[in-house]
PDB file of C-alpha atoms in Angstrom:
ATOM      1  CA  MET A1286     -19.974  19.674  47.629  1.00 51.00           C
ATOM      2  CA  ASN A1287     -17.304  17.099  48.511  1.00 55.00           C
ATOM      3  CA  LYS A1288     -19.541  14.228  47.316  1.00 56.00           C
ATOM      4  CA  LEU A1289     -20.185  16.028  44.004  1.00 48.00           C
ATOM      5  CA  THR A1290     -16.460  16.532  43.448  1.00 47.00           C
ATOM      6  CA  GLY A1291     -15.860  12.826  44.078  1.00 49.00           C
ATOM      7  CA  MET A1292     -18.563  11.844  41.572  1.00 46.00           C
ATOM      8  CA  ILE A1293     -17.134  14.170  38.910  1.00 45.00           C
ATOM      9  CA  THR A1294     -13.622  12.823  39.500  1.00 44.00           C
ATOM     10  CA  ALA A1295     -14.861   9.222  39.245  1.00 43.00           C
ATOM     11  CA  GLY A1296     -16.769  10.053  36.060  1.00 45.00           C
ATOM     12  CA  LEU A1297     -13.734  11.689  34.469  1.00 38.00           C
ATOM     13  CA  LEU A1298     -11.538   8.750  35.435  1.00 40.00           C
ATOM     14  CA  LEU A1299     -14.006   6.281  33.906  1.00 40.00           C
ATOM     15  CA  PHE A1300     -14.247   8.398  30.724  1.00 41.00           C
ATOM     16  CA  SER A1301     -10.440   8.592  30.502  1.00 40.00           C
ATOM     17  CA  LEU A1302     -10.079   4.831  30.814  1.00 39.00           C
ATOM     18  CA  CYS A1303     -12.709   4.238  28.124  1.00 41.00           C
ATOM     19  CA  THR A1304     -11.036   6.758  25.820  1.00 35.00           C
ATOM     20  CA  VAL A1305      -7.595   5.196  26.280  1.00 36.00           C
ATOM     21  CA  LYS A1306      -8.991   1.699  25.671  1.00 34.00           C
ATOM     22  CA  SER A1307     -10.865   2.717  22.499  1.00 30.00           C
ATOM     23  CA  THR A1308      -7.887   4.684  21.171  1.00 32.00           C
ATOM     24  CA  TYR A1309      -5.574   1.738  21.750  1.00 34.00           C
ATOM     25  CA  ALA A1310      -8.044  -0.661  20.134  1.00 31.00           C
ATOM     26  CA  GLN A1311      -8.261   1.411  16.956  1.00 34.00           C
ATOM     27  CA  GLY A1312      -4.905   0.024  15.882  1.00 45.00           C
ATOM     28  CA  ASN A1313      -6.477  -3.441  15.718  1.00 43.00           C
ATOM     29  CA  LEU A1314      -9.814  -2.721  14.050  1.00 47.00           C
ATOM     30  CA  VAL A1315      -8.775  -4.273  10.741  1.00 51.00           C
ATOM     31  CA  ASP A1316      -6.620  -7.165   9.636  1.00 58.00           C
ATOM     32  CA  LYS A1317      -6.469  -6.152   5.973  1.00 57.00           C
ATOM     33  CA  ARG A1318      -6.508  -2.808   4.194  1.00 53.00           C
ATOM     34  CA  GLU A1319      -9.601  -3.791   2.192  1.00 57.00           C
ATOM     35  CA  GLN A1320     -11.553  -3.622   5.469  1.00 53.00           C
ATOM     36  CA  ALA A1321     -10.902   0.108   5.866  1.00 51.00           C
ATOM     37  CA  THR A1322     -11.292   3.231   3.773  1.00 56.00           C
ATOM     38  CA  GLY A1323      -9.580   6.588   3.936  1.00 64.00           C
ATOM     39  CA  TRP A1324      -6.132   5.260   4.807  1.00 83.00           C
ATOM     40  CA  TYR A1325      -3.214   7.522   4.019  1.00 90.00           C
ATOM     41  CA  VAL A1326       0.534   7.896   4.406  1.00 93.00           C
ATOM     42  CA  PRO A1327       1.450  10.712   6.802  1.00 95.00           C
ATOM     43  CA  VAL A1328       4.345  12.836   5.546  1.00 97.00           C
ATOM     44  CA  THR A1329       5.974  15.202   8.005  1.00 97.00           C
ATOM     45  CA  GLY A1330       9.102  17.233   7.664  1.00 96.00           C
ATOM     46  CA  GLN A1331      10.957  20.478   7.698  1.00 98.00           C
ATOM     47  CA  VAL A1332      12.225  22.839   5.020  1.00 98.00           C
ATOM     48  CA  THR A1333      15.438  24.743   5.656  1.00 97.00           C
ATOM     49  CA  LEU A1334      17.262  27.431   3.701  1.00 96.00           C
ATOM     50  CA  GLN A1335      20.964  26.633   3.933  1.00 93.00           C
ATOM     51  CA  GLY A1336      20.297  25.030   7.314  1.00 93.00           C
ATOM     52  CA  GLU A1337      18.071  27.834   8.662  1.00 96.00           C
ATOM     53  CA  LYS A1338      14.344  27.295   9.334  1.00 96.00           C
ATOM     54  CA  ALA A1339      12.240  28.265   6.315  1.00 96.00           C
ATOM     55  CA  GLU A1340       9.100  29.951   7.597  1.00 96.00           C
ATOM     56  CA  GLY A1341       6.488  30.287   4.846  1.00 97.00           C
ATOM     57  CA  ALA A1342       8.201  28.022   2.313  1.00 98.00           C
ATOM     58  CA  GLU A1343       5.651  26.832  -0.238  1.00 98.00           C
ATOM     59  CA  ILE A1344       4.933  23.136  -0.680  1.00 98.00           C
ATOM     60  CA  THR A1345       2.836  22.088  -3.671  1.00 98.00           C
ATOM     61  CA  LEU A1346       1.401  18.576  -3.770  1.00 98.00           C
ATOM     62  CA  TYR A1347       0.646  16.943  -7.127  1.00 98.00           C
ATOM     63  CA  LYS A1348      -1.227  13.634  -7.424  1.00 96.00           C
ATOM     64  CA  GLU A1349      -0.874  11.872 -10.759  1.00 88.00           C
ATOM     65  CA  ASN A1350       0.490  15.219 -12.133  1.00 89.00           C
ATOM     66  CA  GLU A1351      -2.567  17.224 -10.998  1.00 96.00           C
ATOM     67  CA  GLU A1352      -2.106  19.981  -8.410  1.00 98.00           C
ATOM     68  CA  ILE A1353      -3.938  19.004  -5.215  1.00 97.00           C
ATOM     69  CA  ILE A1354      -2.963  21.557  -2.567  1.00 97.00           C
ATOM     70  CA  VAL A1355      -0.441  24.245  -1.688  1.00 98.00           C
ATOM     71  CA  VAL A1356       0.633  24.580   1.959  1.00 98.00           C
ATOM     72  CA  GLN A1357       3.183  26.747   3.734  1.00 98.00           C
ATOM     73  CA  THR A1358       5.640  25.786   6.420  1.00 98.00           C
ATOM     74  CA  ASN A1359       5.098  27.042   9.958  1.00 98.00           C
ATOM     75  CA  PRO A1360       7.563  29.409  11.730  1.00 97.00           C
ATOM     76  CA  LYS A1361       9.861  26.442  12.431  1.00 98.00           C
ATOM     77  CA  GLY A1362       9.833  25.392   8.763  1.00 98.00           C
ATOM     78  CA  LYS A1363       7.712  22.319   9.503  1.00 98.00           C
ATOM     79  CA  TYR A1364       4.828  20.881   7.497  1.00 98.00           C
ATOM     80  CA  ALA A1365       2.528  17.851   7.380  1.00 97.00           C
ATOM     81  CA  LEU A1366       0.740  16.148   4.478  1.00 97.00           C
ATOM     82  CA  GLU A1367      -1.577  13.152   4.143  1.00 95.00           C
ATOM     83  CA  LEU A1368      -1.145  11.118   0.949  1.00 95.00           C
ATOM     84  CA  ASP A1369      -3.660   8.527  -0.252  1.00 93.00           C
ATOM     85  CA  LEU A1370      -2.368   4.973  -0.472  1.00 92.00           C
ATOM     86  CA  ASP A1371      -1.475   3.387  -3.808  1.00 92.00           C
ATOM     87  CA  ALA A1372      -0.926   6.657  -5.674  1.00 94.00           C
ATOM     88  CA  ALA A1373       1.943   8.597  -7.258  1.00 96.00           C
ATOM     89  CA  TYR A1374       2.772  12.068  -5.952  1.00 98.00           C
ATOM     90  CA  SER A1375       5.214  14.847  -6.695  1.00 96.00           C
ATOM     91  CA  ILE A1376       5.985  17.226  -3.848  1.00 97.00           C
ATOM     92  CA  GLN A1377       7.534  20.566  -4.806  1.00 97.00           C
ATOM     93  CA  PHE A1378       9.380  22.755  -2.285  1.00 97.00           C
ATOM     94  CA  LYS A1379      10.098  26.404  -3.066  1.00 96.00           C
ATOM     95  CA  GLN A1380      10.989  29.717  -1.517  1.00 97.00           C
ATOM     96  CA  ALA A1381      11.655  33.002  -3.329  1.00 96.00           C
ATOM     97  CA  GLY A1382      15.367  33.406  -4.058  1.00 95.00           C
ATOM     98  CA  PHE A1383      16.120  29.696  -3.648  1.00 94.00           C
ATOM     99  CA  GLN A1384      16.301  26.726  -6.007  1.00 91.00           C
ATOM    100  CA  THR A1385      13.111  24.671  -6.183  1.00 92.00           C
ATOM    101  CA  LYS A1386      13.319  20.987  -5.261  1.00 92.00           C
ATOM    102  CA  MET A1387      10.899  18.199  -6.028  1.00 93.00           C
ATOM    103  CA  ILE A1388      10.545  14.641  -4.805  1.00 95.00           C
ATOM    104  CA  TYR A1389       8.500  11.816  -6.291  1.00 96.00           C
ATOM    105  CA  MET A1390       6.658   9.513  -3.875  1.00 97.00           C
ATOM    106  CA  ASP A1391       4.929   6.228  -4.643  1.00 96.00           C
ATOM    107  CA  THR A1392       2.580   5.352  -1.757  1.00 95.00           C
ATOM    108  CA  SER A1393       1.960   1.756  -2.843  1.00 93.00           C
ATOM    109  CA  LEU A1394       2.161  -0.763  -0.016  1.00 91.00           C
ATOM    110  CA  PRO A1395       1.927  -4.552   0.191  1.00 90.00           C
ATOM    111  CA  LYS A1396      -1.793  -5.434   0.300  1.00 85.00           C
ATOM    112  CA  ASP A1397      -1.540  -7.260   3.646  1.00 84.00           C
ATOM    113  CA  LEU A1398       0.278  -4.405   5.415  1.00 86.00           C
ATOM    114  CA  VAL A1399      -1.904  -2.579   7.958  1.00 84.00           C
ATOM    115  CA  LYS A1400       0.747  -0.798  10.061  1.00 87.00           C
ATOM    116  CA  TYR A1401       3.434   1.436   8.614  1.00 89.00           C
ATOM    117  CA  PRO A1402       5.361   4.504   9.767  1.00 92.00           C
ATOM    118  CA  ALA A1403       5.047   8.084   8.569  1.00 94.00           C
ATOM    119  CA  TYR A1404       7.622   9.335   6.081  1.00 96.00           C
ATOM    120  CA  VAL A1405       9.828  12.100   7.475  1.00 96.00           C
ATOM    121  CA  CYS A1406      11.143  14.382   4.729  1.00 95.00           C
ATOM    122  CA  LYS A1407      13.668  17.123   5.438  1.00 95.00           C
ATOM    123  CA  VAL A1408      14.608  19.388   2.536  1.00 95.00           C
ATOM    124  CA  ASP A1409      17.341  22.032   2.407  1.00 94.00           C
ATOM    125  CA  LEU A1410      17.018  24.636  -0.346  1.00 93.00           C
ATOM    126  CA  LEU A1411      20.061  26.394  -1.791  1.00 89.00           C
ATOM    127  CA  PRO A1412      20.181  29.978  -3.093  1.00 92.00           C
ATOM    128  CA  GLU A1413      19.428  30.486  -6.786  1.00 88.00           C
ATOM    129  CA  GLY A1414      22.600  30.500  -8.824  1.00 79.00           C
ATOM    130  CA  THR A1415      24.338  27.921  -6.626  1.00 75.00           C
ATOM    131  CA  GLN A1416      26.072  25.469  -8.940  1.00 64.00           C
ATOM    132  CA  GLN A1417      26.550  22.240  -7.021  1.00 57.00           C
ATOM    133  CA  ALA A1418      25.215  20.027  -9.792  1.00 50.00           C
ATOM    134  CA  ASP A1419      24.648  20.107 -13.510  1.00 53.00           C
ATOM    135  CA  PRO A1420      21.537  22.262 -14.184  1.00 57.00           C
ATOM    136  CA  PHE A1421      20.233  19.379 -16.325  1.00 55.00           C
ATOM    137  CA  PHE A1422      19.412  17.472 -13.134  1.00 58.00           C
ATOM    138  CA  THR A1423      17.261  20.229 -11.615  1.00 65.00           C
ATOM    139  CA  ASP A1424      14.514  19.140 -14.044  1.00 71.00           C
ATOM    140  CA  PHE A1425      14.329  15.764 -12.282  1.00 78.00           C
ATOM    141  CA  PRO A1426      13.085  14.924  -8.782  1.00 87.00           C
ATOM    142  CA  SER A1427      15.750  15.181  -6.080  1.00 83.00           C
ATOM    143  CA  ALA A1428      14.578  11.849  -4.677  1.00 88.00           C
ATOM    144  CA  ILE A1429      12.282   8.945  -5.436  1.00 92.00           C
ATOM    145  CA  VAL A1430      10.557   7.586  -2.332  1.00 95.00           C
ATOM    146  CA  ARG A1431       8.943   4.149  -2.085  1.00 94.00           C
ATOM    147  CA  TYR A1432       8.041   1.647   0.619  1.00 95.00           C
ATOM    148  CA  ASP A1433      10.973  -0.664   1.352  1.00 94.00           C
ATOM    149  CA  PRO A1434       9.739  -3.964   2.845  1.00 92.00           C
ATOM    150  CA  GLU A1435      13.215  -4.877   4.112  1.00 92.00           C
ATOM    151  CA  MET A1436      13.554  -1.603   6.018  1.00 93.00           C
ATOM    152  CA  GLY A1437       9.871  -1.475   7.015  1.00 93.00           C
ATOM    153  CA  GLY A1438       9.132   2.074   5.901  1.00 94.00           C
ATOM    154  CA  PHE A1439       9.254   4.707   3.180  1.00 94.00           C
ATOM    155  CA  TYR A1440      12.787   5.567   2.056  1.00 92.00           C
ATOM    156  CA  HIS A1441      14.374   7.429  -0.826  1.00 85.00           C
ATOM    157  CA  SER A1442      16.414   5.561  -3.407  1.00 84.00           C
ATOM    158  CA  ALA A1443      20.060   6.264  -2.646  1.00 75.00           C
ATOM    159  CA  ALA A1444      21.090   5.070  -6.113  1.00 79.00           C
ATOM    160  CA  TYR A1445      18.542   7.194  -8.028  1.00 78.00           C
ATOM    161  CA  LEU A1446      20.665  10.249  -8.867  1.00 64.00           C
ATOM    162  CA  ALA A1447      23.764   8.163  -9.636  1.00 71.00           C
ATOM    163  CA  HIS A1448      21.669   6.057 -12.011  1.00 72.00           C
ATOM    164  CA  ILE A1449      20.338   9.101 -13.900  1.00 64.00           C
ATOM    165  CA  GLN A1450      23.815  10.629 -14.134  1.00 64.00           C
ATOM    166  CA  ALA A1451      25.232   7.363 -15.495  1.00 72.00           C
ATOM    167  CA  LYS A1452      22.465   7.113 -18.101  1.00 66.00           C
ATOM    168  CA  PHE A1453      22.974  10.737 -19.120  1.00 59.00           C
ATOM    169  CA  ASN A1454      26.739  10.225 -19.429  1.00 66.00           C
ATOM    170  CA  ASN A1455      26.134   7.129 -21.587  1.00 65.00           C
ATOM    171  CA  TYR A1456      23.869   9.113 -23.931  1.00 55.00           C
ATOM    172  CA  ALA A1457      26.341  12.009 -24.063  1.00 54.00           C
ATOM    173  CA  SER A1458      29.270   9.729 -24.916  1.00 61.00           C
ATOM    174  CA  ALA A1459      27.206   7.930 -27.576  1.00 60.00           C
ATOM    175  CA  GLY A1460      26.705  11.250 -29.355  1.00 56.00           C
ATOM    176  CA  ASN A1461      30.468  11.850 -29.732  1.00 56.00           C
TER     177      ASN A1461
END
């Protein structure tokens, strides 16, 4: 019995080492994206309702303006999505009694890039009727997310909302 236990332990150890080596090597299987198929951008995050975890919040994923999937957050308000590379997505977050938010995400990457981080997206929904911004802007995405080569990951455009507000103010003043 002792010899059998030793053989099983040795076999498991050998299997573990092979598994670790093959898992580690997977990061180096390709030098260019054209050599692989099925690559995606992982998106993980959490939805909160005024800072509290939003269990069961609904997340709708649109690709090129076509609904792809609807998922719900887990009890901690967390979710995960996988977005195809080189595509345009809208991600809508909603919960009954709260204002809906949407982000736009462009998953285009430089063609020679083979390693990139997941995008972490945390969204806080406010109760319906909360007036913290002009209702005009609720028709637009809350953020535009793109790959930033200088920062080495996917980030939202900090200047996006200010730019839209400035354009809107210019159009409004032109009408006077």
